[in-house]
mmCIF file of C-alpha atoms in Angstrom:
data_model
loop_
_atom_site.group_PDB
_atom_site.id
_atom_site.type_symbol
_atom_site.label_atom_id
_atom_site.label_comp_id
_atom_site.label_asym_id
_atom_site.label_seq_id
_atom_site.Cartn_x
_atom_site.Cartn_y
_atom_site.Cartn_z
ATOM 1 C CA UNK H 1 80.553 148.158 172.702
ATOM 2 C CA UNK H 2 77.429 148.069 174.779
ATOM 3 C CA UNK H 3 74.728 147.473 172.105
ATOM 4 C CA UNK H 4 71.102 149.723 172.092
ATOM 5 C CA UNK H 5 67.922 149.123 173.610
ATOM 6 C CA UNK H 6 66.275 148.085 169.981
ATOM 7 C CA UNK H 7 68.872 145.804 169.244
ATOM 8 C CA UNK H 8 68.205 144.527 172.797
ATOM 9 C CA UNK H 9 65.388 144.182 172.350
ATOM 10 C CA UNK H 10 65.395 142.075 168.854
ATOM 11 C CA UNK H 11 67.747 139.526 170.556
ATOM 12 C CA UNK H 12 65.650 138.913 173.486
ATOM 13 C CA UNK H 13 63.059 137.758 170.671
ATOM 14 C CA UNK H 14 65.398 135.554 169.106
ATOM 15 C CA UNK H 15 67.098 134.590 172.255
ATOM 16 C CA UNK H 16 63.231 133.185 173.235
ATOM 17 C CA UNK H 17 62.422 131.578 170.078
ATOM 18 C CA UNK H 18 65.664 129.945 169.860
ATOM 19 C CA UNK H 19 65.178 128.593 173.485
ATOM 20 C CA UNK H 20 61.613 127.690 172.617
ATOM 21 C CA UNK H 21 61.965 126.731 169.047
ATOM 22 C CA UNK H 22 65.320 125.631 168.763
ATOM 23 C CA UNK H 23 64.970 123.198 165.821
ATOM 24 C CA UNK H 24 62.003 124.818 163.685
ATOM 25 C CA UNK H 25 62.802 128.364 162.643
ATOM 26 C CA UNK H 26 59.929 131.062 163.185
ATOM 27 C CA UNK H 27 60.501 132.793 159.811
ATOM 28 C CA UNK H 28 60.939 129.476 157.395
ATOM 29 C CA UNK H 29 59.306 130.505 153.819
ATOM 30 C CA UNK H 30 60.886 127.911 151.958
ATOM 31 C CA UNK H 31 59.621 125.187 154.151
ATOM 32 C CA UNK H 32 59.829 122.177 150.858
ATOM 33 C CA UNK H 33 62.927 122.758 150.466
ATOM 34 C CA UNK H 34 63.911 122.460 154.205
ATOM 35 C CA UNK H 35 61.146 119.862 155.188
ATOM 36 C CA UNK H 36 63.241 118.394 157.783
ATOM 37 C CA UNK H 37 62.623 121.396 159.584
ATOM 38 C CA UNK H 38 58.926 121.023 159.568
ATOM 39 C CA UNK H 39 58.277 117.314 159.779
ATOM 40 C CA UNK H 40 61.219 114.582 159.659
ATOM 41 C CA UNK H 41 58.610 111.927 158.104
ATOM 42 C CA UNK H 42 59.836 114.231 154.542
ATOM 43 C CA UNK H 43 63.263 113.129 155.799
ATOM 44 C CA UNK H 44 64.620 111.445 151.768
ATOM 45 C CA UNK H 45 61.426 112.120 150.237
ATOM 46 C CA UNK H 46 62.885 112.912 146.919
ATOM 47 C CA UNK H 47 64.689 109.076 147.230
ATOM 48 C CA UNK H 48 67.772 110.417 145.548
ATOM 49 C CA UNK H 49 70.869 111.904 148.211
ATOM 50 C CA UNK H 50 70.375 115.481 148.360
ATOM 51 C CA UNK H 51 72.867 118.385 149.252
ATOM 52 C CA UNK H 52 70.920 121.507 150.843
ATOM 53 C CA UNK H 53 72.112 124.683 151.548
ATOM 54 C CA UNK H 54 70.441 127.849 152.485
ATOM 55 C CA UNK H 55 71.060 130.916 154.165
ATOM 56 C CA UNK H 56 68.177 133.556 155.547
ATOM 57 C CA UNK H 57 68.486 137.051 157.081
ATOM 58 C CA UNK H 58 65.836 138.727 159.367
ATOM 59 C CA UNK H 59 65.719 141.818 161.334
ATOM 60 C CA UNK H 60 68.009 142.984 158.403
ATOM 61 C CA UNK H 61 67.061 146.598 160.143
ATOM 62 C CA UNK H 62 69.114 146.491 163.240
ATOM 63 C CA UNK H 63 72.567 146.290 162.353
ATOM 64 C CA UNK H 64 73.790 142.622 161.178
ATOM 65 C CA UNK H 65 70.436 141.428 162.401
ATOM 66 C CA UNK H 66 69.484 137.386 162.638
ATOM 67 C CA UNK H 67 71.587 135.324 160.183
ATOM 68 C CA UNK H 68 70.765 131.491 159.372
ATOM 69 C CA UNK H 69 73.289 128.712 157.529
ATOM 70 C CA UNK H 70 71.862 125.534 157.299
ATOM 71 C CA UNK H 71 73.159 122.593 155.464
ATOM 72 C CA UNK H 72 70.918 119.741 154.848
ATOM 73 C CA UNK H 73 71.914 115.941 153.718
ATOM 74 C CA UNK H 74 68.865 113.068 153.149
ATOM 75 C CA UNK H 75 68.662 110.039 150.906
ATOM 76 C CA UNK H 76 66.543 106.706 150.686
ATOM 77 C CA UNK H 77 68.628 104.147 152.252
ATOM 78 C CA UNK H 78 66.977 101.380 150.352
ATOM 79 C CA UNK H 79 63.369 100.317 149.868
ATOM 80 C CA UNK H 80 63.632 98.090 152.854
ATOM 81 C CA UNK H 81 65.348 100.436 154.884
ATOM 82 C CA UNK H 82 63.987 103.386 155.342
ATOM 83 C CA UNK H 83 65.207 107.556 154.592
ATOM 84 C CA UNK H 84 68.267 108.966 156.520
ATOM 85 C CA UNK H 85 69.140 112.781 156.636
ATOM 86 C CA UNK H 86 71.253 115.199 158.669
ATOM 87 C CA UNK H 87 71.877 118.599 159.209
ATOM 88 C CA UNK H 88 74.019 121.491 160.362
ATOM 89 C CA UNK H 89 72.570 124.925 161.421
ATOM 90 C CA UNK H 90 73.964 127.969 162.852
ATOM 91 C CA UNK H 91 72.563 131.444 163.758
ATOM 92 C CA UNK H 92 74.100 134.866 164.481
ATOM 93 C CA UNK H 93 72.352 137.287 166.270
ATOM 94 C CA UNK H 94 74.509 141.157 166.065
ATOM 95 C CA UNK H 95 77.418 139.493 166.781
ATOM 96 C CA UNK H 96 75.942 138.777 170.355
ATOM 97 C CA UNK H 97 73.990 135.269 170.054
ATOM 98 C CA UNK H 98 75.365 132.031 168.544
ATOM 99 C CA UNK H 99 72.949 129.135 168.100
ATOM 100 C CA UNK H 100 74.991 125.841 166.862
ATOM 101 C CA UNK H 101 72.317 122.828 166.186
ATOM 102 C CA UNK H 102 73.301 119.611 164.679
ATOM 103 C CA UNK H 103 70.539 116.669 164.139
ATOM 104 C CA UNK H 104 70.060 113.806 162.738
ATOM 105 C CA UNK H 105 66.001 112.440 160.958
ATOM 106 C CA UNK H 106 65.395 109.332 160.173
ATOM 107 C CA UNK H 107 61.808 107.687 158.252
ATOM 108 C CA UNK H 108 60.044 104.995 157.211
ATOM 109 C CA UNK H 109 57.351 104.465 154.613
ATOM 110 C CA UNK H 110 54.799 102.188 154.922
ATOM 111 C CA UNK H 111 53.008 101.184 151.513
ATOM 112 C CA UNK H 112 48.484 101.590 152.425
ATOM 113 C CA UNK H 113 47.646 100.231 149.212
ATOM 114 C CA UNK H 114 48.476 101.589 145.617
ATOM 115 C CA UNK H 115 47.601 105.113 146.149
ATOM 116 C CA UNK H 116 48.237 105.889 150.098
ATOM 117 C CA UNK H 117 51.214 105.823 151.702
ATOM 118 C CA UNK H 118 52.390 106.244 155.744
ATOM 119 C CA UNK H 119 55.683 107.813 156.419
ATOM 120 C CA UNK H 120 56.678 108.308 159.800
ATOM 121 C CA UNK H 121 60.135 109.887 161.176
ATOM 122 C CA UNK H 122 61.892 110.966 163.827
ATOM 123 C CA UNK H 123 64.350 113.722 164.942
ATOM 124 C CA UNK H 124 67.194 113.897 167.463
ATOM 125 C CA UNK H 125 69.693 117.229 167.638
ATOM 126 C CA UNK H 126 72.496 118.919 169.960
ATOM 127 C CA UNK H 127 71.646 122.349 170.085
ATOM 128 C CA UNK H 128 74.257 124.860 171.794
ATOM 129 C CA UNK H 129 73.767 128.768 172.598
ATOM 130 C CA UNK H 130 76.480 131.051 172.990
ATOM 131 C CA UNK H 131 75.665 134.009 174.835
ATOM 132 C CA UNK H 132 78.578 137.120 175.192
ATOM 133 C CA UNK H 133 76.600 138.321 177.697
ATOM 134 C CA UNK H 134 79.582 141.706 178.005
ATOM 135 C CA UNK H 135 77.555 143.439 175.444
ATOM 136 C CA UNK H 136 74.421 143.342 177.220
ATOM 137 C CA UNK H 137 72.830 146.260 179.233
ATOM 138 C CA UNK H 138 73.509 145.384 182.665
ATOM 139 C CA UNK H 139 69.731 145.120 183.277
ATOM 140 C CA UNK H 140 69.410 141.998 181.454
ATOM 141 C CA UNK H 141 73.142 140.139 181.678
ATOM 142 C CA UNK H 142 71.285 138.091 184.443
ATOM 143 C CA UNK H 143 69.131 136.198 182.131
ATOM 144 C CA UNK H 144 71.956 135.876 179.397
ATOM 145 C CA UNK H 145 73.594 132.282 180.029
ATOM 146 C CA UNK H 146 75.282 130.504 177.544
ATOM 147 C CA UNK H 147 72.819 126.968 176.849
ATOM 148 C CA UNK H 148 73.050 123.658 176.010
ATOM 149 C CA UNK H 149 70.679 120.293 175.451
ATOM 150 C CA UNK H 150 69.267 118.198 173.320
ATOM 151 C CA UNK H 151 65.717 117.413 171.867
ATOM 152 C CA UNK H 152 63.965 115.389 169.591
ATOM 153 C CA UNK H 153 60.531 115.115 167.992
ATOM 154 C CA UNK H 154 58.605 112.798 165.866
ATOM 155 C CA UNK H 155 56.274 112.877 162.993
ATOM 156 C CA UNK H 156 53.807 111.486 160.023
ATOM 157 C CA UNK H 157 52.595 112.025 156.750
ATOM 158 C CA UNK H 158 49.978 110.538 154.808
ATOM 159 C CA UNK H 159 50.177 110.679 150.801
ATOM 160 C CA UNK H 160 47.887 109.992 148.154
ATOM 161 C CA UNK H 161 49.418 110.111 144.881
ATOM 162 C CA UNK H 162 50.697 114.088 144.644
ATOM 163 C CA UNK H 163 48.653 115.265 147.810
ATOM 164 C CA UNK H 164 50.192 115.020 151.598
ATOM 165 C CA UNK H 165 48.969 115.706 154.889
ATOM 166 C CA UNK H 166 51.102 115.583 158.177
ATOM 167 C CA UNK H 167 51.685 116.461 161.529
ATOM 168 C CA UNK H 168 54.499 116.735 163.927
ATOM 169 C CA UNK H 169 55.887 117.493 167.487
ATOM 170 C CA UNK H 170 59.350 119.292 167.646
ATOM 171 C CA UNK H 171 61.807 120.079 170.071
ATOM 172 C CA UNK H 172 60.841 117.900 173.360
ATOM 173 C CA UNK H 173 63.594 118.929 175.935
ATOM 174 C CA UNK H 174 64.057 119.830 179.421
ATOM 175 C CA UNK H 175 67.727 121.339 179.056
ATOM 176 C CA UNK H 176 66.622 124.053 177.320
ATOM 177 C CA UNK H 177 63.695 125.046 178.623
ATOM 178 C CA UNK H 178 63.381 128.220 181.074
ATOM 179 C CA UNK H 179 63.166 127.374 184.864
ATOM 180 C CA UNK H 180 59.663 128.257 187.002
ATOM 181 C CA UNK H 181 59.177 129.988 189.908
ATOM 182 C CA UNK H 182 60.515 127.099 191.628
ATOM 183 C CA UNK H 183 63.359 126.282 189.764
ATOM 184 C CA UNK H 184 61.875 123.337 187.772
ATOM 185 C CA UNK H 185 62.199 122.960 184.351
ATOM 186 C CA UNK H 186 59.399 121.795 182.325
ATOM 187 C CA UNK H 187 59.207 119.752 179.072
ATOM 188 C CA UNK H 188 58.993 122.069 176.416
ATOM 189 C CA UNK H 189 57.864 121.114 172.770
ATOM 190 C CA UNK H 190 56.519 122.825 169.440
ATOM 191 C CA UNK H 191 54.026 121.523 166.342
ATOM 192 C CA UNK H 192 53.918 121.598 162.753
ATOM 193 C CA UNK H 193 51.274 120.919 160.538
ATOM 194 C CA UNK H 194 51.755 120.777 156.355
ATOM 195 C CA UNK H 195 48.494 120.292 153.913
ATOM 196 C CA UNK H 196 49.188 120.483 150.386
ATOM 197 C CA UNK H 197 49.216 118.844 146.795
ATOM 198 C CA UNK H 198 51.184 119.286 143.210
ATOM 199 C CA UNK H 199 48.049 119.735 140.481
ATOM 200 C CA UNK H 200 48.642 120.091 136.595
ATOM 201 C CA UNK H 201 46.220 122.632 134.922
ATOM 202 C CA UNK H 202 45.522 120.367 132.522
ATOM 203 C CA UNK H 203 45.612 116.726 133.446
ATOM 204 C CA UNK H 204 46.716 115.386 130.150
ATOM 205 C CA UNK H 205 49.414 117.364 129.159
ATOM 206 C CA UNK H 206 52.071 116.573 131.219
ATOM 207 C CA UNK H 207 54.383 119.871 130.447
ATOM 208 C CA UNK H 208 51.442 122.475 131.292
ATOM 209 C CA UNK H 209 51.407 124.607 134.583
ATOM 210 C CA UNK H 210 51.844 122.790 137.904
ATOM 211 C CA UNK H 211 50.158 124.656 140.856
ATOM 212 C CA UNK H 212 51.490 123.779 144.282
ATOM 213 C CA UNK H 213 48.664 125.161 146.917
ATOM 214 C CA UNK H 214 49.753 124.347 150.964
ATOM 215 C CA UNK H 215 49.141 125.594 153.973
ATOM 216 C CA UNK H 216 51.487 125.589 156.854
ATOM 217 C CA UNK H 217 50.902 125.879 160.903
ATOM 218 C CA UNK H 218 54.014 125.891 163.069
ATOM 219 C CA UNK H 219 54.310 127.037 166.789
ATOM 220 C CA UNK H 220 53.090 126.746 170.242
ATOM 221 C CA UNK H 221 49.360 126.971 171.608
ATOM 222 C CA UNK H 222 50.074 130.645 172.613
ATOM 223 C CA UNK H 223 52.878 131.186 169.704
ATOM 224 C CA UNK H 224 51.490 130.472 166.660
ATOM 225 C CA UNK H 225 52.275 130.930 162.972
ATOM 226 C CA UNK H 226 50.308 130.355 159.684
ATOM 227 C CA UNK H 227 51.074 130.643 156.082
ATOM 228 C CA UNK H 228 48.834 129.523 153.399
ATOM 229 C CA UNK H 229 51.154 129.430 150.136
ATOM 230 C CA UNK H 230 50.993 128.462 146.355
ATOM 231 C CA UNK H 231 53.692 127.630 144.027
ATOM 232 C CA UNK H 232 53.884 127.573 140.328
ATOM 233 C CA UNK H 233 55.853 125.736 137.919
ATOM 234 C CA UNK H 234 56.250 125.722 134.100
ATOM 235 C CA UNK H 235 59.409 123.808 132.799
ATOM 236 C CA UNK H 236 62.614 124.801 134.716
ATOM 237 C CA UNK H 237 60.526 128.036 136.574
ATOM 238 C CA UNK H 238 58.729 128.242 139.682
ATOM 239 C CA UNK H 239 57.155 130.999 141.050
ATOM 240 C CA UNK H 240 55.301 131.697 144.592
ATOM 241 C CA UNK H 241 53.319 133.717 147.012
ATOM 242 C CA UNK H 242 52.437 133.295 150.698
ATOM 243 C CA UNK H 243 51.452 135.256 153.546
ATOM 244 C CA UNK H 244 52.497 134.747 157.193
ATOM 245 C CA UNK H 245 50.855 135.442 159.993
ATOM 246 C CA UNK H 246 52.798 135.499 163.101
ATOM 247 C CA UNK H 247 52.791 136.636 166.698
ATOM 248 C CA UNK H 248 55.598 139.247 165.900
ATOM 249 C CA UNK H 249 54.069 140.639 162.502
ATOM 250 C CA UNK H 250 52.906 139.614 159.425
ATOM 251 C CA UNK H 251 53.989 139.411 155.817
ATOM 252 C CA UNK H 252 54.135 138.901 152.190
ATOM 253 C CA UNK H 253 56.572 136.265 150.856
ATOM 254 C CA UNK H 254 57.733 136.221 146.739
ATOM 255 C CA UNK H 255 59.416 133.613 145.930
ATOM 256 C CA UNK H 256 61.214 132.801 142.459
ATOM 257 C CA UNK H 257 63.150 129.157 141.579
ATOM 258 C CA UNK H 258 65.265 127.645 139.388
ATOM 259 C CA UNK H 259 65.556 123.779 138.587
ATOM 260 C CA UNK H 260 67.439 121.783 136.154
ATOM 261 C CA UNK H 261 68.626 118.626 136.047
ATOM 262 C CA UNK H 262 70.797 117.626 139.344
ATOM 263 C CA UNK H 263 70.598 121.730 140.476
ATOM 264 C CA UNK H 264 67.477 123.860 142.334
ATOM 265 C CA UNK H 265 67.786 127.503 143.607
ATOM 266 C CA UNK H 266 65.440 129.623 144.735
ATOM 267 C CA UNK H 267 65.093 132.922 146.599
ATOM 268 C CA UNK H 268 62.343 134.026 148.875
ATOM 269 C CA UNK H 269 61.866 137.966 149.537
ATOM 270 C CA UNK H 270 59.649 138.982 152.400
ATOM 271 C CA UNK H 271 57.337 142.465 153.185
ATOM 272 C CA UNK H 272 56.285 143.398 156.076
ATOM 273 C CA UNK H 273 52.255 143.936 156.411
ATOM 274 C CA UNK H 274 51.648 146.385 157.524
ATOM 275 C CA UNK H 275 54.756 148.336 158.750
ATOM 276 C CA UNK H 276 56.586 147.969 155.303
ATOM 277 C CA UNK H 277 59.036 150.106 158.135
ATOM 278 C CA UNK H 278 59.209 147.597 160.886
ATOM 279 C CA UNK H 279 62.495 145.400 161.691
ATOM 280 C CA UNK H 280 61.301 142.510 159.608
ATOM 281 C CA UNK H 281 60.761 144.965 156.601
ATOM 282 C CA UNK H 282 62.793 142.917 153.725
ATOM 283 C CA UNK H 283 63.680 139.699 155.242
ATOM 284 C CA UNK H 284 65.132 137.378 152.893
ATOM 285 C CA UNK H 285 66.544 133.588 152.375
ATOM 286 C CA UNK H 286 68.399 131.743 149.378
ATOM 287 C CA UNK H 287 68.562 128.069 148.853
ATOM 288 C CA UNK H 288 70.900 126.102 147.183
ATOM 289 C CA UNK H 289 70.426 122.458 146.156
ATOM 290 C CA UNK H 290 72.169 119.523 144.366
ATOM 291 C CA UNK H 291 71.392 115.971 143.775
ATOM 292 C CA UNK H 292 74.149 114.621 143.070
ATOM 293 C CA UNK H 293 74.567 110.912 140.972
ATOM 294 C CA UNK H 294 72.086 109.635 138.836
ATOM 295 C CA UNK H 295 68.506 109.874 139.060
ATOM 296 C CA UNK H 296 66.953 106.401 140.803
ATOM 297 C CA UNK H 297 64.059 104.277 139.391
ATOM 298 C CA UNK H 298 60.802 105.634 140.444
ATOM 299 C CA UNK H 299 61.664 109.581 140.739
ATOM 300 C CA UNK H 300 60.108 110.968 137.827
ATOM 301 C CA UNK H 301 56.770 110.959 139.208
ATOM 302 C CA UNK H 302 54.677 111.585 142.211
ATOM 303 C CA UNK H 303 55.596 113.470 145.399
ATOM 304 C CA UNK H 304 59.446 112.799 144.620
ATOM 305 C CA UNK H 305 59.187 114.467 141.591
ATOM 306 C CA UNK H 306 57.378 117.614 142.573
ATOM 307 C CA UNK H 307 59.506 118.068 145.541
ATOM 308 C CA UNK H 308 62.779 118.003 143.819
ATOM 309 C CA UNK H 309 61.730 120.066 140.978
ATOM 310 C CA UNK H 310 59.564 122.505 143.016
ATOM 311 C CA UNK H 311 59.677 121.853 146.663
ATOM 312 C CA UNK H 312 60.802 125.733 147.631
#
């Protein structure tokens, strides 16, 4: 069945950004709890091996619209040693566009003095594109090829005690990168940028509210997307709010989270601003994670601890 001009239309989009972006999702809310998305120098920063799995829905307005699975793995290897993760992501666009990426992070931390620490990681992943290009509109099969390539980025984070600061550069490759006038392919790449902190309202008491302020920047020069967030946590409960702006709308993200023990879940529900109407009206993405064994020396603190209670 030849599919409709708005449908079309919304896989062209994601067809783009998943040339252009093919790593770092353009609609990530819950960018803690998939931080190897955003900057691999997070890669293991909760030190214990985590299991993460999440799964997001956008354009939920055109029939089986943009559908995410990702599966995330990272640990500390050893203090020496450094943080190793992988993942596993896969997209389905209407039945019409498959995006397959698997990748590999690896980091290293690099003690400042007592306070500050320097991680830096890195990123390499396979990322393929299937394209049935038989339910296109014949006036744009031409441009619908199946692709495949690799990439890899790099970044850094600086930390002092619970507040971070990073940058990174995603997605360098030539494979997957549309071809010029000439037929020349040029090296494409993408940026993140992640401010934030963990503060208790009350400095003593160790059990009162934790408030989780951040601001994220992800994108190209010309492509850009910004969401200034803040979680809260009391106990097992976190709560959020953020707003995105973004080249193809903006929006309102709620966020609510579980965490106990070894087990985190949280769920993220997006509207639309201001087209409550629009095809990313009610967006939405659930995370799942585990970590599994027993909790390591040094984890019930800091940055590890906030991000595996309430890194959403």
């Amino acid at each position: 069945m030849i599919i409709n001009y708005t449908t079309t239309i919304i896989i062209f989009i994601s067809l783009h950004i998943s040339i252009l972006l093919s790593a770092q999702h353009h609609n990530i809310r819950q960018w803690q709890a998939n931080y190897s998305f955003t900057n691999p120098a997070l890669t293991g920063i909760a030190i214990n091996p985590r299991i993460s799995a999440s799964y997001q829905q956008i354009f939920p307005a055109v029939q089986t619209g943009l559908n995410t699975y990702k599966l995330d793995y990272d640990q500390q290897i050893s203090a020496n040693a450094g943080f190793i993760g992988a993942s596993l992501l896969q997209d389905l666009t209407s039945e019409v566009m498959t995006r397959k990426v698997a990748g590999m992070q690896y980091a290293y931390e690099f003690k400042l003095n007592d306070d500050i620490m320097l991680r830096t990681g890195v990123s390499l992943a396979y990322v393929y594109l299937d394209i049935d290009s038989s339910k296109f509109r014949s006036s744009t099969r031409e441009n619908a090829d199946d692709k495949q390539g690799g990439h890899y980025g790099g970044g850094a984070m600086l930390t002092y005690k619970n507040v971070y600061a990073g940058f990174a550069l995603h997605n360098f490759s030539q494979s997957l990168a549309p071809a010029n006038s000439l037929g020349k392919k040029a090296l494409i790449s993408d940026y993140s940028t992640q401010l934030g902190g963990f503060f208790h309202l009350q400095k003593r008491n160790p059990k009162s509210l934790v408030l989780a302020p951040y601001l994220l920047v992800y994108g190209k020069p010309k492509l850009v997307g910004l969401a200034p967030g803040i979680n809260v946590n009391k106990g097992i409960l976190t709560g959020g709010l953020s707003y995105r702006s973004y080249n193809y709308g903006d929006a309102l993200s709620f966020l609510a989270g579980v965490s106990k023990g070894w087990f985190k879940a949280g769920y993220t529900y997006d509207i639309s601003i201001p087209n409550a109407r629009s095809v990313w009206a009610a967006s939405h993405e659930l995370t799942f994670t585990v970590y599994p064994g027993r909790l390591r020396d040094g984890t019930d603190a800091g940055l590890p601890n906030y991000f595996r209670k309430m890194g959403f």
